Coordinates of N, CA and C in Angstrom, one line a residue:
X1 N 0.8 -1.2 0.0 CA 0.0 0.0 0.0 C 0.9 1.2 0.0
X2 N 0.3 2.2 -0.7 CA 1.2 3.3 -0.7 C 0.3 4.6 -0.2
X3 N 1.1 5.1 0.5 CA 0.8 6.7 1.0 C 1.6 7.6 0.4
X4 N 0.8 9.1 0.5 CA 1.1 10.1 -0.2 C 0.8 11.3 0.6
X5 N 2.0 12.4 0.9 CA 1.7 13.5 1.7 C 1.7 14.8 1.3
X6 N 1.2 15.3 0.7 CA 1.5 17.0 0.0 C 1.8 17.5 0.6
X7 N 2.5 18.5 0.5 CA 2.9 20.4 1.0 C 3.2 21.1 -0.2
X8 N 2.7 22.5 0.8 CA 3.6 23.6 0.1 C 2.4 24.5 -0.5
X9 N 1.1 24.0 -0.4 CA -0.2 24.9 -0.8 C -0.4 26.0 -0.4
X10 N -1.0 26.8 -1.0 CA -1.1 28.4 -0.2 C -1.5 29.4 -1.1
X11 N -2.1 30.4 -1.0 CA -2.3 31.7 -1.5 C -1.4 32.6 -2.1
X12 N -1.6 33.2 -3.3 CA -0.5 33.8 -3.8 C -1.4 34.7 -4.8
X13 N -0.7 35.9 -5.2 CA -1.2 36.6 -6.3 C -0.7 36.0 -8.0
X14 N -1.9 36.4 -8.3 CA -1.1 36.4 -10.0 C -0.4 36.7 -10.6
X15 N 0.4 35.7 -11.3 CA 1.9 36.2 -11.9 C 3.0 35.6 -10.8
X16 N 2.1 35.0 -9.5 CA 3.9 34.9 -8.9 C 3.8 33.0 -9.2
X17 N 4.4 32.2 -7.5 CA 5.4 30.9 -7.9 C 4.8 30.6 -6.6
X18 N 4.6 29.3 -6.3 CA 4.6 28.4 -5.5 C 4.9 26.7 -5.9
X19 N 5.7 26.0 -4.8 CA 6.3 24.7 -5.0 C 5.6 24.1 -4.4
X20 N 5.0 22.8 -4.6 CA 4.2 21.6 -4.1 C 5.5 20.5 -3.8
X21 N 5.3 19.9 -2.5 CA 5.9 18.9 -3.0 C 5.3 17.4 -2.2
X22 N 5.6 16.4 -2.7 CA 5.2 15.2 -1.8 C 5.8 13.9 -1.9
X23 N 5.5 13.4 -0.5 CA 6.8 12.3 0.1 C 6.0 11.1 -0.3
X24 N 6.1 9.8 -0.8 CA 5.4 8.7 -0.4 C 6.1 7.9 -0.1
X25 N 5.2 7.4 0.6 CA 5.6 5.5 2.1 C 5.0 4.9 1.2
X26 N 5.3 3.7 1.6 CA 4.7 2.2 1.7 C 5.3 1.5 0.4
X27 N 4.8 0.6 -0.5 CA 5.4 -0.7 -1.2 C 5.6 0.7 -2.6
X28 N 6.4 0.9 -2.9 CA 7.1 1.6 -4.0 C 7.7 1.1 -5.0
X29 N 6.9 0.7 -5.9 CA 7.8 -0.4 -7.2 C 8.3 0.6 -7.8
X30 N 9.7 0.1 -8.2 CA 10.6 1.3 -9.0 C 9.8 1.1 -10.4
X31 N 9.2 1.1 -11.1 CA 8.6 1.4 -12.0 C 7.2 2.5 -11.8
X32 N 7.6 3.1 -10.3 CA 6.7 4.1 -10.4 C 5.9 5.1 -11.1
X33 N 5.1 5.9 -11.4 CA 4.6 7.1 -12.1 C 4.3 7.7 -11.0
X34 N 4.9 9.0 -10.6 CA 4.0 9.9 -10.1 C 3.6 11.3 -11.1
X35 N 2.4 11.6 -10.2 CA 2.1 12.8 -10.8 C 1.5 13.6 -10.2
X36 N 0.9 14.5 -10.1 CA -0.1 15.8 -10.2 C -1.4 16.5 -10.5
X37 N -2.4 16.0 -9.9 CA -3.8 16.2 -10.6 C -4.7 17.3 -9.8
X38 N -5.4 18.0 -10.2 CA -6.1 19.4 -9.5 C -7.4 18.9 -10.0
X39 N -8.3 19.3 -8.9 CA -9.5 19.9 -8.9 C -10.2 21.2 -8.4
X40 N -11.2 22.1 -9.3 CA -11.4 23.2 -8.8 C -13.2 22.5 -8.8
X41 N -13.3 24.0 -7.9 CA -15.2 23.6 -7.4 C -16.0 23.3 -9.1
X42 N -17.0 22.5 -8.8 CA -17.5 22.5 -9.8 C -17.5 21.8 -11.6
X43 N -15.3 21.4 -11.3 CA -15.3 20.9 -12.3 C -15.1 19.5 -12.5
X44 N -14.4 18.8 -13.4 CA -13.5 17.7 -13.5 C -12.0 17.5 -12.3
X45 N -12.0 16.6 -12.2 CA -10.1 16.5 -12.1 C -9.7 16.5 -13.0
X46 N -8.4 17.0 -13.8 CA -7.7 16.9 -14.7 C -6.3 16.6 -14.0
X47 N -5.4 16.0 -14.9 CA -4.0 15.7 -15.0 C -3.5 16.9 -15.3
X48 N -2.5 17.3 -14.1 CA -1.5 18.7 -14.4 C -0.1 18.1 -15.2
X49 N 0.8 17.3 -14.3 CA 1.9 16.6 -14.8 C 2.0 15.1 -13.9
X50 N 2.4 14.6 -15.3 CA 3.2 13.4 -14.7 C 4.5 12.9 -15.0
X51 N 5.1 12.5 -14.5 CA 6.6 12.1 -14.6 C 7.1 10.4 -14.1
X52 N 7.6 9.9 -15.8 CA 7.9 8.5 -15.3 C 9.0 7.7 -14.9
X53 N 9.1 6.4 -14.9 CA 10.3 6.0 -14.2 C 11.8 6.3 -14.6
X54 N 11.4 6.9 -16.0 CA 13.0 7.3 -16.7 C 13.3 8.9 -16.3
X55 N 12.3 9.8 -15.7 CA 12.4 11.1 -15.1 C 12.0 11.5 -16.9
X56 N 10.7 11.3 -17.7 CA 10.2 12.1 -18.6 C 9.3 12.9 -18.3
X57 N 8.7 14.2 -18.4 CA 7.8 14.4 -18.1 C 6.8 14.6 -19.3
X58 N 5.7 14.8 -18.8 CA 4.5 15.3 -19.9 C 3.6 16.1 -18.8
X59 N 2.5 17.0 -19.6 CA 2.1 18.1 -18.8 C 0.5 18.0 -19.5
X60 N -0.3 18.7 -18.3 CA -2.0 19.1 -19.1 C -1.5 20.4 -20.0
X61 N -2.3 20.4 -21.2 CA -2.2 21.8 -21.7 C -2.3 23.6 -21.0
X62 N -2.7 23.1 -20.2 CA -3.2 24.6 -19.7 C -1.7 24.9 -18.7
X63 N -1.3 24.2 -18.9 CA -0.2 24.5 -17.9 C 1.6 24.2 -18.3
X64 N 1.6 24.2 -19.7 CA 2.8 23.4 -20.4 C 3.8 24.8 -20.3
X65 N 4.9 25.3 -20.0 CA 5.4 26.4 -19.7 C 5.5 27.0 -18.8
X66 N 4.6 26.5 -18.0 CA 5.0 27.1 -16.4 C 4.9 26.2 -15.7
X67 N 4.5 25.3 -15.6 CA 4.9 24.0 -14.6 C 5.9 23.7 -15.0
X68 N 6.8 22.6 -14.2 CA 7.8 21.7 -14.1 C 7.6 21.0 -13.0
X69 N 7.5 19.4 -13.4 CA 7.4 18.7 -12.4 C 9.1 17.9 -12.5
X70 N 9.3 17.4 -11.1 CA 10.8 16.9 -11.3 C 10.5 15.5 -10.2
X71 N 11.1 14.4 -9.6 CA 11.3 14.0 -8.9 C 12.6 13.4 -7.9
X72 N 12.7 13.2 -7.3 CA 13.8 12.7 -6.3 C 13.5 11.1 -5.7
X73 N 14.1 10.5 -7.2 CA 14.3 9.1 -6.7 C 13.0 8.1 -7.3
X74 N 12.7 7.3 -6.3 CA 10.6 7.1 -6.8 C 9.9 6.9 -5.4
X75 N 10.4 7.9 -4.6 CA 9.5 8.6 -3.6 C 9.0 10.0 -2.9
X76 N 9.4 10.2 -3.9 CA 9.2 12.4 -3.8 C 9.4 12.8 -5.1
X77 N 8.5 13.5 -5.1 CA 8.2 14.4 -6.6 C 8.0 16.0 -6.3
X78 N 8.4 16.9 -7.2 CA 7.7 18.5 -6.9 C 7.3 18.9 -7.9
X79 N 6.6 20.0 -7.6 CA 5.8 20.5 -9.1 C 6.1 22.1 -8.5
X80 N 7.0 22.6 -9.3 CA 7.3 24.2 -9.4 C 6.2 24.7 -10.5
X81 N 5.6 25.6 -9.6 CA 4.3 26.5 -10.5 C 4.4 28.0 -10.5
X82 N 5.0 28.4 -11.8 CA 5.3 29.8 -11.9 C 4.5 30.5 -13.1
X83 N 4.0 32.0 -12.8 CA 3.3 32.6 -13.6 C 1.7 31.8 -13.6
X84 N 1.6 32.0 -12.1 CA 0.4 31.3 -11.7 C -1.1 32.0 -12.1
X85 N -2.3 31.6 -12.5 CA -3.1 32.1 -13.4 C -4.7 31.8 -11.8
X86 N -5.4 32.8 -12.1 CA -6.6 32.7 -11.0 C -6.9 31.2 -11.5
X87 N -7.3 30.9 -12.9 CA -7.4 29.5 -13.0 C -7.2 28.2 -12.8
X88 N -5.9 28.7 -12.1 CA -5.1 27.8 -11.4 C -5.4 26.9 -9.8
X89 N -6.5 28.2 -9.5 CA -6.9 27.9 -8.5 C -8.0 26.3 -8.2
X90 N -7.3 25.7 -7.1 CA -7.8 24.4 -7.6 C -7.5 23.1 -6.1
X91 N -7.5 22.0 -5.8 CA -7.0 21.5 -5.0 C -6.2 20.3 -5.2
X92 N -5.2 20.4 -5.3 CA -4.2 19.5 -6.1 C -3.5 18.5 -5.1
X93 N -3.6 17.5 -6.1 CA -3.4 16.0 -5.4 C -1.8 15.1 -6.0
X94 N -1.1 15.1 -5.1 CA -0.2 13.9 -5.8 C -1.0 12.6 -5.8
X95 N -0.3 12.2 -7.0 CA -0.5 10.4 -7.0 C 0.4 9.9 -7.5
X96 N 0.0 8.4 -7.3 CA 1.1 7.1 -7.5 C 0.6 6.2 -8.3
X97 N 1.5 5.8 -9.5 CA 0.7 4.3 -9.9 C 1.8 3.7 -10.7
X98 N 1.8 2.6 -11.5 CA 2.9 1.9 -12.3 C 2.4 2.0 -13.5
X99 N 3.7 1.4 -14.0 CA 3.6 1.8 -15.7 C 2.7 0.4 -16.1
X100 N 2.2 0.7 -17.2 CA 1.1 -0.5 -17.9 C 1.5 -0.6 -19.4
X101 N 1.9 -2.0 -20.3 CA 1.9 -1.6 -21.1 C 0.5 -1.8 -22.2
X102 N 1.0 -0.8 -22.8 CA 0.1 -0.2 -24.1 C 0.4 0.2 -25.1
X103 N 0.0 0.6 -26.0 CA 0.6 1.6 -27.4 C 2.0 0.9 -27.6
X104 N 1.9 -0.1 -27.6 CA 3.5 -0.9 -28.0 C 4.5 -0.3 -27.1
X105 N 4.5 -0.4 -25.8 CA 5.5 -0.1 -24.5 C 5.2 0.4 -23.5
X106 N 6.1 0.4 -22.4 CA 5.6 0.4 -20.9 C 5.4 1.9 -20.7
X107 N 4.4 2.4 -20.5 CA 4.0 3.7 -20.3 C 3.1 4.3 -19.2
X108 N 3.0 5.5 -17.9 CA 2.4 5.9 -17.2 C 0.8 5.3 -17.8
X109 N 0.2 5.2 -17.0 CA -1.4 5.1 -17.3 C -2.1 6.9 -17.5
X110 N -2.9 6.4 -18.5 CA -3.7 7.4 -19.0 C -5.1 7.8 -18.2
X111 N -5.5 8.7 -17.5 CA -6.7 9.0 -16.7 C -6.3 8.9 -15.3
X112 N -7.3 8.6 -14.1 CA -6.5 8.5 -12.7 C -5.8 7.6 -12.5
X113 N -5.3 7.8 -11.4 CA -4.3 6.9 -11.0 C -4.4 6.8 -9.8
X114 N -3.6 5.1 -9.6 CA -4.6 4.1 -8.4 C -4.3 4.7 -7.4
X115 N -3.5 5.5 -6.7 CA -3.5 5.9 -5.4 C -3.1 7.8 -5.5
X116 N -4.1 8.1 -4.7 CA -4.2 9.6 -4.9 C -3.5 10.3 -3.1
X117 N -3.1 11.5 -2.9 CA -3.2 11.8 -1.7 C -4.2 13.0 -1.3
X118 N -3.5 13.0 -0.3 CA -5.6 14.0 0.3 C -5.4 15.6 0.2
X119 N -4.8 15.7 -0.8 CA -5.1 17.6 -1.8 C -4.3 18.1 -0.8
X120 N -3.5 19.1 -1.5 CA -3.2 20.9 -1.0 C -3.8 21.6 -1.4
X121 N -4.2 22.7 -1.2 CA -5.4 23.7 -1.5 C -3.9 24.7 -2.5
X122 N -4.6 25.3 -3.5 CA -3.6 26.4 -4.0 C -4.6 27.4 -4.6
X123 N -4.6 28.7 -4.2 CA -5.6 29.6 -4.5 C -4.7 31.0 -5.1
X124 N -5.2 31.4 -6.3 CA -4.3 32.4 -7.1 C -6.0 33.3 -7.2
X125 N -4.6 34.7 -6.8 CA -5.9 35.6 -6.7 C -5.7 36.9 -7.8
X126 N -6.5 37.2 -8.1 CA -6.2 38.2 -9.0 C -5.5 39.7 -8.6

């Protein structure tokens, strides 16, 4: 079983930077995927970034140029958020899951992922 702990959520104006980061415990197959997923009131979750066991990333579109997710190892990941947009505002969750293969090779899974942790709030204000 795997756990997941976020920091680093908080209030900021538009245009500035805040870092997320989060630690996970428990059974860690090095073929991990972590990643990054937000929810704001009212909508979907979407996928911000994720990053796989070779340290590749890929990003949601709304955010390709100002995020960067990075990781440390395959049990902490961060997601540097600069040129932060009110849209942004949202409650964002690390997760964990392994690679599956598909599309002819071993690749992060596409949509959620099997283990989520319990949100940092990030609120951008105008």
């Amino acid at each position: 079983q795997v756990h997941l702990a976020e920091s680093g959520g908080g209030s900021v104006e538009a245009g500035g930077s805040l870092r997320l980061s989060c630690a996970a415990s428990g059974s860690i197959d090095i073929n991990a995927c972590l990643g990054w997923f937000r929810q704001a009131p009212m909508k979907e979750r979407e996928v911000v970034a994720v990053i796989d066991p070779n340290g590749i990333p890929q990003y949601g579109d709304s955010v390709k140029g100002r995020f960067t997710i990075t990781k440390e190892g395959i049990k902490s990941t961060s997601l540097q958020m600069d040129n932060l947009k009110s849209e942004d505002t949202a409650m964002y969750y690390c997760a964990h899951d392994v690679v599956r293969y598909r599309a002819g090779g071993w690749r992060c899974p596409q949509g959620d992922f099997h283990t989520m942790g319990r949100g940092t709030q990030v609120t951008v204000s105008l």
